[in-house]
């Protein structure tokens, strides 16, 4: 896997999703299907987008007891997606169970560390985690690596430290990306595609800066030019 831009297909219907994807005539972007679209349309949306030739990151962030996650992961891996994920806060036993569930399907499983919308203040107040956020992220990443997972979802700001702690081949998939002249929205820790590249992200996940752009294809190309070069 090389550096790539993953477009977050945060739409609530198949119609809107396909209308969006129809705009891409020359490229087949790597796409992310999240909870909104998956819950609205079910597994068939994954099969249809895959049939159009896109690589898929199925972002359902599983977090439950190990046995339930193992069984759910077996179903998701059966969809032959390229990547899917769990919450690292589900602990090592849950991450190992997720891997067992996926078996040798080739689906890469990565772990969410702390959401990019979480600030130090919110983590301390709401979760009673009082360590510095970057230390928490690195600890979660090391646990994910020790469990055998392929990488983590984290902020680009943490990508370098994750690679130092877990190795260069441990994937960093990083949302929280905004153009220098764009809206931040509800994300807290953001960087530009160019900065994410400098910081060592392997994949950037970009939603609204592309999906809500006046010209989504041009915005995607701008991301690719800044991030992949
Ligand atoms: O629109 P935006 O670029 O903020 O979209 C980012 C995408 O990445 C969303 O689909 C969001 O659910 C996802 N994501 C995130 N932070 C994480 C994990 C996933 O923003 N830690």
Tab-separated table of C-alpha atoms and ligand atoms in Angstrom:
chain	number	residue	atom	x	y	z
A	1	UNK	CA	0.000	0.000	0.000
A	2	UNK	CA	1.342	3.432	-0.883
A	3	UNK	CA	0.380	6.959	0.007
A	4	UNK	CA	-3.172	7.737	-1.033
A	5	UNK	CA	-6.134	10.046	-0.442
A	6	UNK	CA	-9.260	8.307	0.857
A	7	UNK	CA	-12.533	10.170	0.265
A	8	UNK	CA	-15.049	9.845	3.129
A	9	UNK	CA	-18.399	9.085	1.474
A	10	UNK	CA	-20.446	10.619	4.272
A	11	UNK	CA	-23.799	10.522	2.442
A	12	UNK	CA	-27.152	9.166	3.618
A	13	UNK	CA	-28.241	7.380	0.450
A	14	UNK	CA	-27.030	5.355	-2.488
A	15	UNK	CA	-28.404	7.952	-4.911
A	16	UNK	CA	-26.321	10.787	-3.455
A	17	UNK	CA	-23.263	8.550	-3.251
A	18	UNK	CA	-23.451	7.380	-6.839
A	19	UNK	CA	-24.186	10.923	-8.084
A	20	UNK	CA	-21.012	11.995	-6.277
A	21	UNK	CA	-18.903	9.126	-7.646
A	22	UNK	CA	-20.244	9.638	-11.186
A	23	UNK	CA	-18.340	12.934	-11.288
A	24	UNK	CA	-15.044	11.012	-11.270
A	25	UNK	CA	-14.471	9.971	-14.865
A	26	UNK	CA	-10.701	9.666	-14.960
A	27	UNK	CA	-9.872	8.472	-11.442
A	28	UNK	CA	-11.127	5.663	-9.161
A	29	UNK	CA	-10.502	7.176	-5.738
A	30	UNK	CA	-9.983	5.013	-2.649
A	31	UNK	CA	-13.188	5.639	-0.656
A	32	UNK	CA	-14.338	5.308	2.919
A	33	UNK	CA	-17.832	4.014	3.720
A	34	UNK	CA	-18.842	5.027	7.220
A	35	UNK	CA	-21.721	4.377	9.555
A	36	UNK	CA	-24.192	6.779	7.933
A	37	UNK	CA	-24.075	5.220	4.471
A	38	UNK	CA	-23.647	1.622	5.667
A	39	UNK	CA	-26.581	1.831	8.074
A	40	UNK	CA	-28.731	3.518	5.428
A	41	UNK	CA	-28.023	1.059	2.626
A	42	UNK	CA	-26.560	-2.107	4.137
A	43	UNK	CA	-23.834	-4.401	2.740
A	44	UNK	CA	-25.039	-4.032	-0.867
A	45	UNK	CA	-23.606	-0.504	-1.015
A	46	UNK	CA	-20.158	-1.953	-0.316
A	47	UNK	CA	-20.562	-4.540	-3.058
A	48	UNK	CA	-21.790	-1.972	-5.576
A	49	UNK	CA	-18.983	0.501	-4.948
A	50	UNK	CA	-16.431	-2.294	-5.032
A	51	UNK	CA	-17.870	-3.485	-8.339
A	52	UNK	CA	-17.200	0.007	-9.739
A	53	UNK	CA	-13.509	-0.561	-9.071
A	54	UNK	CA	-12.915	1.482	-5.921
A	55	UNK	CA	-10.764	0.356	-3.005
A	56	UNK	CA	-12.816	0.500	0.192
A	57	UNK	CA	-12.088	1.405	3.781
A	58	UNK	CA	-15.166	0.282	5.759
A	59	UNK	CA	-15.134	2.614	8.756
A	60	UNK	CA	-17.571	1.061	11.246
A	61	UNK	CA	-15.331	1.367	14.330
A	62	UNK	CA	-16.335	-1.863	16.059
A	63	UNK	CA	-16.274	-1.784	19.866
A	64	UNK	CA	-17.905	-4.610	21.816
A	65	UNK	CA	-16.971	-7.765	23.721
A	66	UNK	CA	-14.327	-9.858	21.897
A	67	UNK	CA	-16.669	-12.661	20.825
A	68	UNK	CA	-19.171	-10.248	19.269
A	69	UNK	CA	-16.432	-8.324	17.464
A	70	UNK	CA	-14.898	-11.557	16.151
A	71	UNK	CA	-18.208	-12.654	14.636
A	72	UNK	CA	-19.038	-9.223	13.240
A	73	UNK	CA	-15.574	-8.952	11.721
A	74	UNK	CA	-15.979	-12.307	9.992
A	75	UNK	CA	-19.079	-10.906	8.275
A	76	UNK	CA	-17.378	-7.621	7.289
A	77	UNK	CA	-14.229	-9.320	6.016
A	78	UNK	CA	-16.504	-11.479	3.845
A	79	UNK	CA	-17.305	-8.277	1.925
A	80	UNK	CA	-13.635	-8.273	0.823
A	81	UNK	CA	-13.014	-4.667	1.755
A	82	UNK	CA	-9.413	-3.443	1.716
A	83	UNK	CA	-9.509	-2.015	5.218
A	84	UNK	CA	-11.804	-1.852	8.226
A	85	UNK	CA	-11.440	-0.786	11.851
A	86	UNK	CA	-12.124	-1.193	15.566
A	87	UNK	CA	-11.664	1.082	18.589
A	88	UNK	CA	-8.334	0.456	20.351
A	89	UNK	CA	-10.121	1.294	23.610
A	90	UNK	CA	-11.872	-2.079	23.249
A	91	UNK	CA	-8.533	-3.502	24.529
A	92	UNK	CA	-6.063	-6.045	23.237
A	93	UNK	CA	-8.358	-9.070	23.654
A	94	UNK	CA	-10.942	-7.388	21.442
A	95	UNK	CA	-8.396	-6.435	18.776
A	96	UNK	CA	-6.997	-9.977	18.676
A	97	UNK	CA	-10.532	-11.336	18.353
A	98	UNK	CA	-11.143	-8.956	15.438
A	99	UNK	CA	-8.086	-10.358	13.656
A	100	UNK	CA	-9.239	-13.914	14.235
A	101	UNK	CA	-12.639	-12.998	12.825
A	102	UNK	CA	-11.086	-11.586	9.638
A	103	UNK	CA	-8.995	-14.738	9.209
A	104	UNK	CA	-6.876	-14.696	6.053
A	105	UNK	CA	-9.267	-12.647	3.929
A	106	UNK	CA	-6.623	-9.953	3.329
A	107	UNK	CA	-8.752	-7.213	4.894
A	108	UNK	CA	-6.445	-4.928	6.853
A	109	UNK	CA	-7.713	-4.067	10.332
A	110	UNK	CA	-6.674	-0.797	11.873
A	111	UNK	CA	-7.567	0.739	15.235
A	112	UNK	CA	-9.028	4.114	16.119
A	113	UNK	CA	-6.887	5.747	18.816
A	114	UNK	CA	-8.501	8.961	20.023
A	115	UNK	CA	-10.981	10.573	17.639
A	116	UNK	CA	-9.625	13.665	15.950
A	117	UNK	CA	-12.618	15.554	17.375
A	118	UNK	CA	-11.428	14.813	20.930
A	119	UNK	CA	-9.435	17.512	22.696
A	120	UNK	CA	-7.208	17.152	25.756
A	121	UNK	CA	-9.875	18.928	27.800
A	122	UNK	CA	-12.723	16.646	26.660
A	123	UNK	CA	-10.603	13.528	27.218
A	124	UNK	CA	-9.845	14.619	30.784
A	125	UNK	CA	-13.386	15.760	31.622
A	126	UNK	CA	-15.426	13.073	29.891
A	127	UNK	CA	-13.127	10.044	29.986
A	128	UNK	CA	-11.052	10.771	33.102
A	129	UNK	CA	-7.877	10.165	31.080
A	130	UNK	CA	-5.383	12.658	32.396
A	131	UNK	CA	-2.233	11.791	30.439
A	132	UNK	CA	-1.204	14.002	27.516
A	133	UNK	CA	-3.249	13.178	24.420
A	134	UNK	CA	-0.212	12.279	22.314
A	135	UNK	CA	0.964	9.790	24.951
A	136	UNK	CA	-2.478	8.191	25.015
A	137	UNK	CA	-2.471	7.867	21.230
A	138	UNK	CA	0.990	6.262	21.208
A	139	UNK	CA	-0.009	3.837	23.949
A	140	UNK	CA	-3.128	2.809	22.010
A	141	UNK	CA	-1.044	2.444	18.832
A	142	UNK	CA	1.507	0.202	20.563
A	143	UNK	CA	-1.296	-1.971	21.931
A	144	UNK	CA	-2.827	-2.217	18.450
A	145	UNK	CA	0.571	-3.209	17.002
A	146	UNK	CA	1.111	-5.782	19.757
A	147	UNK	CA	-2.323	-7.220	18.926
A	148	UNK	CA	-1.212	-7.722	15.328
A	149	UNK	CA	-3.256	-4.965	13.675
A	150	UNK	CA	-2.005	-3.264	10.509
A	151	UNK	CA	-2.126	0.315	11.727
A	152	UNK	CA	-4.129	3.059	13.372
A	153	UNK	CA	-6.445	5.933	12.629
A	154	UNK	CA	-4.908	9.020	14.200
A	155	UNK	CA	-4.304	12.695	13.606
A	156	UNK	CA	-1.565	13.555	11.095
A	157	UNK	CA	0.024	15.396	14.010
A	158	UNK	CA	0.709	11.997	15.625
A	159	UNK	CA	1.763	10.043	12.505
A	160	UNK	CA	5.523	10.522	12.987
A	161	UNK	CA	5.447	9.463	16.617
A	162	UNK	CA	3.325	6.422	15.769
A	163	UNK	CA	5.867	5.342	13.142
A	164	UNK	CA	8.722	5.846	15.584
A	165	UNK	CA	6.938	3.751	18.223
A	166	UNK	CA	5.459	1.038	15.991
A	167	UNK	CA	7.629	0.940	12.851
A	168	UNK	CA	7.480	2.534	9.397
A	169	UNK	CA	5.285	-0.213	7.942
A	170	UNK	CA	2.610	0.266	10.626
A	171	UNK	CA	-0.043	2.287	8.787
A	172	UNK	CA	-1.188	5.743	9.828
A	173	UNK	CA	-4.575	6.626	8.373
A	174	UNK	CA	-5.301	10.216	9.205
A	175	UNK	CA	-8.527	12.230	9.110
A	176	UNK	CA	-8.710	15.824	10.317
A	177	UNK	CA	-7.374	17.227	7.047
A	178	UNK	CA	-8.309	20.669	5.778
A	179	UNK	CA	-7.066	22.939	3.009
A	180	UNK	CA	-5.200	25.978	4.303
A	181	UNK	CA	-8.059	28.218	3.100
A	182	UNK	CA	-10.970	25.903	4.126
A	183	UNK	CA	-13.499	25.488	6.983
A	184	UNK	CA	-12.435	23.400	10.004
A	185	UNK	CA	-15.998	22.270	10.961
A	186	UNK	CA	-16.135	20.036	14.074
A	187	UNK	CA	-12.564	18.719	13.755
A	188	UNK	CA	-10.181	19.987	16.434
A	189	UNK	CA	-6.704	18.826	15.459
A	190	UNK	CA	-6.352	19.566	11.736
A	191	UNK	CA	-3.570	19.853	9.155
A	192	UNK	CA	-3.337	20.465	5.404
A	193	UNK	CA	-2.672	17.582	2.964
A	194	UNK	CA	0.845	18.938	2.349
A	195	UNK	CA	1.602	19.062	6.069
A	196	UNK	CA	0.171	15.546	6.554
A	197	UNK	CA	2.667	14.346	3.935
A	198	UNK	CA	5.554	16.050	5.758
A	199	UNK	CA	4.392	14.498	9.014
A	200	UNK	CA	4.516	10.991	7.512
A	201	UNK	CA	0.830	9.991	7.151
A	202	UNK	CA	0.331	6.963	4.903
A	203	UNK	CA	-3.278	7.769	4.004
A	204	UNK	CA	-5.317	10.916	4.531
A	205	UNK	CA	-9.073	10.625	4.932
A	206	UNK	CA	-10.824	13.660	3.519
A	207	UNK	CA	-14.587	14.210	3.712
A	208	UNK	CA	-16.218	17.618	3.531
A	209	UNK	CA	-13.297	19.469	1.887
A	210	UNK	CA	-13.997	17.236	-1.152
A	211	UNK	CA	-17.662	16.179	-0.837
A	212	UNK	CA	-18.933	19.703	-0.092
A	213	UNK	CA	-16.604	21.470	-2.521
A	214	UNK	CA	-18.040	23.385	-5.475
A	215	UNK	CA	-15.850	21.132	-7.646
A	216	UNK	CA	-15.229	17.787	-5.903
A	217	UNK	CA	-12.959	16.382	-8.630
A	218	UNK	CA	-10.762	19.492	-8.538
A	219	UNK	CA	-10.652	19.330	-4.727
A	220	UNK	CA	-9.659	15.650	-4.876
A	221	UNK	CA	-6.916	16.444	-7.393
A	222	UNK	CA	-5.670	19.265	-5.186
A	223	UNK	CA	-5.467	16.818	-2.264
A	224	UNK	CA	-3.614	14.259	-4.393
A	225	UNK	CA	-1.200	16.886	-5.682
A	226	UNK	CA	-0.460	18.163	-2.163
A	227	UNK	CA	-0.289	14.759	-0.472
A	228	UNK	CA	1.001	12.322	-3.088
A	229	UNK	CA	2.731	14.835	-5.384
B	1	LIG	O1	-15.532	15.763	6.648
B	1	LIG	P1	-14.259	15.324	7.329
B	1	LIG	O2	-13.025	15.506	6.456
B	1	LIG	O3	-14.097	15.911	8.708
B	1	LIG	O4	-14.441	13.743	7.493
B	1	LIG	C1	-13.539	12.957	8.228
B	1	LIG	C2	-14.003	11.541	8.218
B	1	LIG	O5	-13.098	10.772	8.989
B	1	LIG	C3	-15.387	11.327	8.830
B	1	LIG	O6	-16.001	10.289	8.060
B	1	LIG	C4	-15.104	10.859	10.237
B	1	LIG	O7	-16.084	9.967	10.710
B	1	LIG	C5	-13.782	10.124	10.056
B	1	LIG	N1	-12.941	10.014	11.245
B	1	LIG	C6	-12.470	11.104	11.940
B	1	LIG	N2	-11.679	10.933	13.058
B	1	LIG	C7	-11.340	9.708	13.447
B	1	LIG	C8	-11.812	8.585	12.756
B	1	LIG	C9	-12.611	8.773	11.639
B	1	LIG	O8	-12.754	12.227	11.560
B	1	LIG	N3	-10.500	9.561	14.476
